Backbone as CSV, one residue per row, in Angstrom:
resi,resn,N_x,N_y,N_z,CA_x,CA_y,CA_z,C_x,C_y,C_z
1,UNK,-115.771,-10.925,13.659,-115.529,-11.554,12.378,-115.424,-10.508,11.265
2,UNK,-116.180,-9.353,11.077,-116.091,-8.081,10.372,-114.856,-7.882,9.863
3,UNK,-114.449,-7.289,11.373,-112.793,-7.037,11.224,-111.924,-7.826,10.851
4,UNK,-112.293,-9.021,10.922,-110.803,-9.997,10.344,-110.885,-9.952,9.071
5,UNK,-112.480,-10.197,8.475,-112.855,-10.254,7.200,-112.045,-8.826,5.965
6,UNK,-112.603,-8.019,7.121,-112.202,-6.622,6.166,-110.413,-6.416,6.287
7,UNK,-109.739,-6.978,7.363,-108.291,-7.227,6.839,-107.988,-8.072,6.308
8,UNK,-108.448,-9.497,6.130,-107.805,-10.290,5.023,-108.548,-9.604,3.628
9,UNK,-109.392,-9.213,3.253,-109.992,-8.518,2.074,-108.771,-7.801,1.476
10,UNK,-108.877,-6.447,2.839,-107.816,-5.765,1.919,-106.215,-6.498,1.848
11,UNK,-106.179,-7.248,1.971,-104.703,-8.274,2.333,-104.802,-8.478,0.428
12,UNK,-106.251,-9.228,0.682,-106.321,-10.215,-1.013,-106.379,-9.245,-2.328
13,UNK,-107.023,-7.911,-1.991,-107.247,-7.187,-3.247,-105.542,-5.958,-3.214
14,UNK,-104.841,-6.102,-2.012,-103.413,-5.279,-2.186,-102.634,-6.063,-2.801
15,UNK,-102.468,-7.623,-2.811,-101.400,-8.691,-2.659,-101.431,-8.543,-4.584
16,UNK,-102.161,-8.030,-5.245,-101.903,-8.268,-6.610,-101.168,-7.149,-7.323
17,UNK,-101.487,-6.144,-6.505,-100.917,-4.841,-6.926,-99.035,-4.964,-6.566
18,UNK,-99.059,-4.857,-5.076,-97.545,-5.448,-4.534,-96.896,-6.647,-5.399
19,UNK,-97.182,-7.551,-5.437,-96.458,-8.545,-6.598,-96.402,-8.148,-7.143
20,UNK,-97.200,-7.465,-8.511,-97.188,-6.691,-9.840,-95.706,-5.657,-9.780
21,UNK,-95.964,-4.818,-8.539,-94.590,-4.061,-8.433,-93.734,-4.556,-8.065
22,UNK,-92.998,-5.302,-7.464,-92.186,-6.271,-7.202,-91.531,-6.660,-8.601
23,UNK,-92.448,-7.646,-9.395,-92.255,-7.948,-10.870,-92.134,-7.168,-11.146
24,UNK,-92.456,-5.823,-11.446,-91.791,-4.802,-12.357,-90.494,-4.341,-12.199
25,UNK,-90.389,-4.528,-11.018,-88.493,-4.161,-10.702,-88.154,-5.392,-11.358
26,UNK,-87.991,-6.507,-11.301,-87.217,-7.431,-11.209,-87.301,-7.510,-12.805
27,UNK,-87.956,-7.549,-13.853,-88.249,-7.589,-14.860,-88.320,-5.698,-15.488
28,UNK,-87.445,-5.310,-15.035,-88.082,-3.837,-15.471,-87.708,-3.047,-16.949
29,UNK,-86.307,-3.663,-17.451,-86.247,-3.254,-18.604,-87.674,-4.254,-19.738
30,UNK,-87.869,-5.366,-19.588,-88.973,-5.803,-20.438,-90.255,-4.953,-20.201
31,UNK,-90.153,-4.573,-18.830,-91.603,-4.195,-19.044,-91.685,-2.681,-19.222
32,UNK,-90.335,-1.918,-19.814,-90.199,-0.757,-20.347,-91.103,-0.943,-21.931
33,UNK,-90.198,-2.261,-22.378,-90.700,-2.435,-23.613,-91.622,-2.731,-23.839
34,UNK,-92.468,-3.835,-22.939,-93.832,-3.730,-23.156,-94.612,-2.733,-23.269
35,UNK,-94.551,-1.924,-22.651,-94.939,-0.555,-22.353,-95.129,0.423,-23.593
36,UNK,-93.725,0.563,-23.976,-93.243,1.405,-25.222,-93.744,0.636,-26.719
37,UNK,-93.975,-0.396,-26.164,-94.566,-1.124,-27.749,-95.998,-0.795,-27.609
38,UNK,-96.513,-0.500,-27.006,-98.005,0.000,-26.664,-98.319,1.706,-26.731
39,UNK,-96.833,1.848,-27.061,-97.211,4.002,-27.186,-97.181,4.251,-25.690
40,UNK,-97.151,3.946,-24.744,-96.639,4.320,-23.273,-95.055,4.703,-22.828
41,UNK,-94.603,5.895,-22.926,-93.661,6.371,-22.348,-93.115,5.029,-21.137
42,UNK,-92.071,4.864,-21.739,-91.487,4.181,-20.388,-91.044,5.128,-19.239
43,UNK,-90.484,6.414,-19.152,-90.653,6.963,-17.592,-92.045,7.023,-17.078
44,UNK,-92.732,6.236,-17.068,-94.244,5.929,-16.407,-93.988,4.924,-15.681
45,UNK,-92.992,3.755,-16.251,-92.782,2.940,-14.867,-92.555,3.282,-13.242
46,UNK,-91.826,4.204,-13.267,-91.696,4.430,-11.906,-92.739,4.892,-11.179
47,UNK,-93.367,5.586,-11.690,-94.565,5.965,-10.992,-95.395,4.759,-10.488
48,UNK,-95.465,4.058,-11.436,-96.659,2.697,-11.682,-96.129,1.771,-10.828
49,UNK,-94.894,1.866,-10.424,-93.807,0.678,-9.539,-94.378,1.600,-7.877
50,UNK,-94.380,2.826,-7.810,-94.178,3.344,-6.488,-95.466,2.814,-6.049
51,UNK,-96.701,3.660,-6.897,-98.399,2.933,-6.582,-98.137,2.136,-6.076
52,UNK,-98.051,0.553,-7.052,-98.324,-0.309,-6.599,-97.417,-1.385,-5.950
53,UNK,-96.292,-0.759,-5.440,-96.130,-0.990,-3.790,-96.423,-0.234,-2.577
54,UNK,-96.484,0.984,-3.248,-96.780,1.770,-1.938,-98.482,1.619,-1.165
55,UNK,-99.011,1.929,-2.545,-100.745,1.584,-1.798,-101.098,0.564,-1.702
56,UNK,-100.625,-0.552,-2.024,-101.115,-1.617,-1.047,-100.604,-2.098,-0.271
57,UNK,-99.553,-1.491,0.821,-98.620,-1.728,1.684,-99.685,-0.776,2.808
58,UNK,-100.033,0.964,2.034,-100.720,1.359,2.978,-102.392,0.641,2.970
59,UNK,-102.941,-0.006,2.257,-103.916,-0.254,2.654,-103.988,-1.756,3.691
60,UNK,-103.335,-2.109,3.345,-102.974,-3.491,3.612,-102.536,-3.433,5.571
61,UNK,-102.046,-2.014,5.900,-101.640,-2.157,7.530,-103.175,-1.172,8.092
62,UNK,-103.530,-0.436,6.792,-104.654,0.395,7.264,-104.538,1.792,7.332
63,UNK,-104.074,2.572,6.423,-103.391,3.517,7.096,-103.899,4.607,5.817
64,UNK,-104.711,5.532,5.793,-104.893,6.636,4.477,-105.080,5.573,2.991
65,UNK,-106.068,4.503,3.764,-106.694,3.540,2.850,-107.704,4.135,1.852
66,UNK,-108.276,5.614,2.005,-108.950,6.080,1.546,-108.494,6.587,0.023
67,UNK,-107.086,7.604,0.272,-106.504,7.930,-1.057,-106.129,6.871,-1.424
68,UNK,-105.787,5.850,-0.745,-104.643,4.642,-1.894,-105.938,4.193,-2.335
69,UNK,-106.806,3.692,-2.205,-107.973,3.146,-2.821,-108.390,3.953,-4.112
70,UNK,-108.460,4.783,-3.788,-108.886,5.940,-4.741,-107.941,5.920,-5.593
71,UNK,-106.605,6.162,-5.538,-105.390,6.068,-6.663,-105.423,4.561,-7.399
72,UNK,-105.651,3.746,-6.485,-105.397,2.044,-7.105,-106.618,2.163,-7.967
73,UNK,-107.622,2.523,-8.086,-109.283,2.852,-8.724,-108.948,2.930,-9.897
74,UNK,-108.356,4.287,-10.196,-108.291,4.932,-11.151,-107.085,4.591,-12.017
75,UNK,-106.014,3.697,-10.775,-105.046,3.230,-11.922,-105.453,2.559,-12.709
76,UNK,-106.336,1.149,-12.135,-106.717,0.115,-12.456,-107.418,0.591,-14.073
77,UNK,-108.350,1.802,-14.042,-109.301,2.101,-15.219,-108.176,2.378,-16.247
78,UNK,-107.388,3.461,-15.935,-106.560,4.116,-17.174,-105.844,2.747,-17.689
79,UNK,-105.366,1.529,-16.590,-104.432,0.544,-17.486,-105.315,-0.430,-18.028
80,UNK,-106.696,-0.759,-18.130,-107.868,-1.646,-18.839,-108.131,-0.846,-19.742
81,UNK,-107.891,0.794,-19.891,-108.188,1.372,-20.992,-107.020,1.253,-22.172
82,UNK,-105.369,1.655,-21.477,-104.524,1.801,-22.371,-104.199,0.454,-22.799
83,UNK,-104.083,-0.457,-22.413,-103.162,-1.918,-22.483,-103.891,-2.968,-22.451
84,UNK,-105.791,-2.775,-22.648,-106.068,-4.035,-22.427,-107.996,-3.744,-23.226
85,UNK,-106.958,-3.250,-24.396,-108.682,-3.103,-25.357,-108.937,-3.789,-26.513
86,UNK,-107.813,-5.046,-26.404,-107.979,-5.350,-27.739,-109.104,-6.528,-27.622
87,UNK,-110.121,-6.592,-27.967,-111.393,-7.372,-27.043,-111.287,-8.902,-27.995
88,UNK,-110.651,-8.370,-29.510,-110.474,-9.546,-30.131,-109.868,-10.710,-29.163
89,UNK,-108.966,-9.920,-28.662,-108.375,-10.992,-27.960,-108.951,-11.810,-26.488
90,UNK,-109.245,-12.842,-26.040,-109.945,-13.133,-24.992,-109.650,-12.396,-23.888
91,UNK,-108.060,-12.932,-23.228,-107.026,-12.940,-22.416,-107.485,-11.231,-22.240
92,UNK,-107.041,-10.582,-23.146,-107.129,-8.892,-23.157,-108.392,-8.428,-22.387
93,UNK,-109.679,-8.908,-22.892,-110.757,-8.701,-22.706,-111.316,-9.189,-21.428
94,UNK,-110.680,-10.292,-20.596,-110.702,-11.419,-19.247,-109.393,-9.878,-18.524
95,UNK,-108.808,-9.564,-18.846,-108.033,-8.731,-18.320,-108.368,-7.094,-18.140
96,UNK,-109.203,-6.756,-18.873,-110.006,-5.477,-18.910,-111.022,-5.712,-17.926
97,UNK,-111.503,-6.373,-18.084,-112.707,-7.006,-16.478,-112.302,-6.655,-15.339
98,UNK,-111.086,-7.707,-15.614,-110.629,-8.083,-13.650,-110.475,-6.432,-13.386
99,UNK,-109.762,-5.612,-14.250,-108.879,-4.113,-14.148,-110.216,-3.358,-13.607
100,UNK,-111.671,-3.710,-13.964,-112.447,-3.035,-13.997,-113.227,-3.771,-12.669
101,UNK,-113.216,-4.687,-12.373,-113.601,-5.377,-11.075,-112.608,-4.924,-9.621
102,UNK,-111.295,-5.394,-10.259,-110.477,-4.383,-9.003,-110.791,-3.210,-8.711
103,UNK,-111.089,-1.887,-9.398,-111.316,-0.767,-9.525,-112.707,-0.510,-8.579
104,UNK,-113.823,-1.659,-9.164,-114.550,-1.356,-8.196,-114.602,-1.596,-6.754
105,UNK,-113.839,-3.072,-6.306,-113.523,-3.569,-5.483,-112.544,-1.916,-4.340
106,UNK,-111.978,-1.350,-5.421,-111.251,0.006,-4.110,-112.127,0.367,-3.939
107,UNK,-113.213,0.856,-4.685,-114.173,1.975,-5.105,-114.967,1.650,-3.310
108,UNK,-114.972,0.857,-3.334,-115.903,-0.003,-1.811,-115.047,0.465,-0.477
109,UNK,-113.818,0.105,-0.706,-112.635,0.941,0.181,-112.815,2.178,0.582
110,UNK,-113.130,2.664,-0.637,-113.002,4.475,-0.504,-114.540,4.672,0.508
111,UNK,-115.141,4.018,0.203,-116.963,4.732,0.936,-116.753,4.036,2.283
112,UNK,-116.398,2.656,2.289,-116.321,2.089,3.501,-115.298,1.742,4.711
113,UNK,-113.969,2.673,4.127,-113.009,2.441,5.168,-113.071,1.030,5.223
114,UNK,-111.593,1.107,6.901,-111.354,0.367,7.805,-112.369,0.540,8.399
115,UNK,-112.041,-1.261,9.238,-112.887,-1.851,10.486,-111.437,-1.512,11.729
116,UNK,-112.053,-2.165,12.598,-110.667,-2.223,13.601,-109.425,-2.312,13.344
117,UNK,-109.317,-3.293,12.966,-107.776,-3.759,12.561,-107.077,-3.201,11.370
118,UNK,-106.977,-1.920,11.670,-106.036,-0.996,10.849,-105.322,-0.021,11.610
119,UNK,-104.080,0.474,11.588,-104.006,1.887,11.805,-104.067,3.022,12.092
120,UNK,-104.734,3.536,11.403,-105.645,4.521,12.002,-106.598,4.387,12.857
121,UNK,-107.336,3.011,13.023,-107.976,2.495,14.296,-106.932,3.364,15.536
122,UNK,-106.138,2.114,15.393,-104.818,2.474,16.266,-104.846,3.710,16.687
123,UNK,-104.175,4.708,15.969,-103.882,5.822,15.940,-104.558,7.012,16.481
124,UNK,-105.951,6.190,16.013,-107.396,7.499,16.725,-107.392,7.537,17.931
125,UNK,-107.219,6.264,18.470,-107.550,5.812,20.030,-106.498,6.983,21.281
């Protein structure tokens, strides 16, 4: 049960990051501007699009779950810091949380790995 647990986990805490990038292509000139109306360089999208499809694609099969955890961590902090301090606002402040709850949620990734059903399981064998 461990193992199923710890792959649907990382299934539920990748699946927000992957959509997020997804939406950013599909929507990507708005969310230049969102961006740029906030003092954020829009050539930062791409970077922010690769993350978050790429590391939760690798955490999600199991695979060097350790750095993507660690990168998704720290994304999560810098974007609750840049884009989500205005506390006046609820929404902002309900959104600085979650950024800061996800973050810890990798943070658990990074110390505790995969169970079986990953990858590198695989791979070791």
């Amino acid at each position: 049960m461990t193992n199923i647990l710890d792959l649907v986990g990382r299934i539920f805490i990748s699946l927000v990051f992957l959509l997020s990038g997804i939406n950013k292509i599909g929507n990507y000139e708005g969310t230049i501007g969102w961006m740029e109306s906030l003092g954020m360089p829009g050539i930062f999208l791409i970077p922010a699009i690769i993350l978050e499809i790429g590391a939760p694609i690798l955490i999600m099969i199991g695979y060097k779950v350790k750095i993507s955890a660690a990168l998704l961590s720290i994304f999560c902090i810098a974007t609750a810091i840049i884009f989500h301090t205005d506390f006046s606002n609820q929404m902002q402040f309900v959104s600085f949380m979650k950024n800061i709850a996800l973050a810890g949620g990798f943070l658990f990734l990074v110390i505790n790995d995969t169970k079986k059903f990953s990858l590198e399981s695989k791979l070791s064998k």
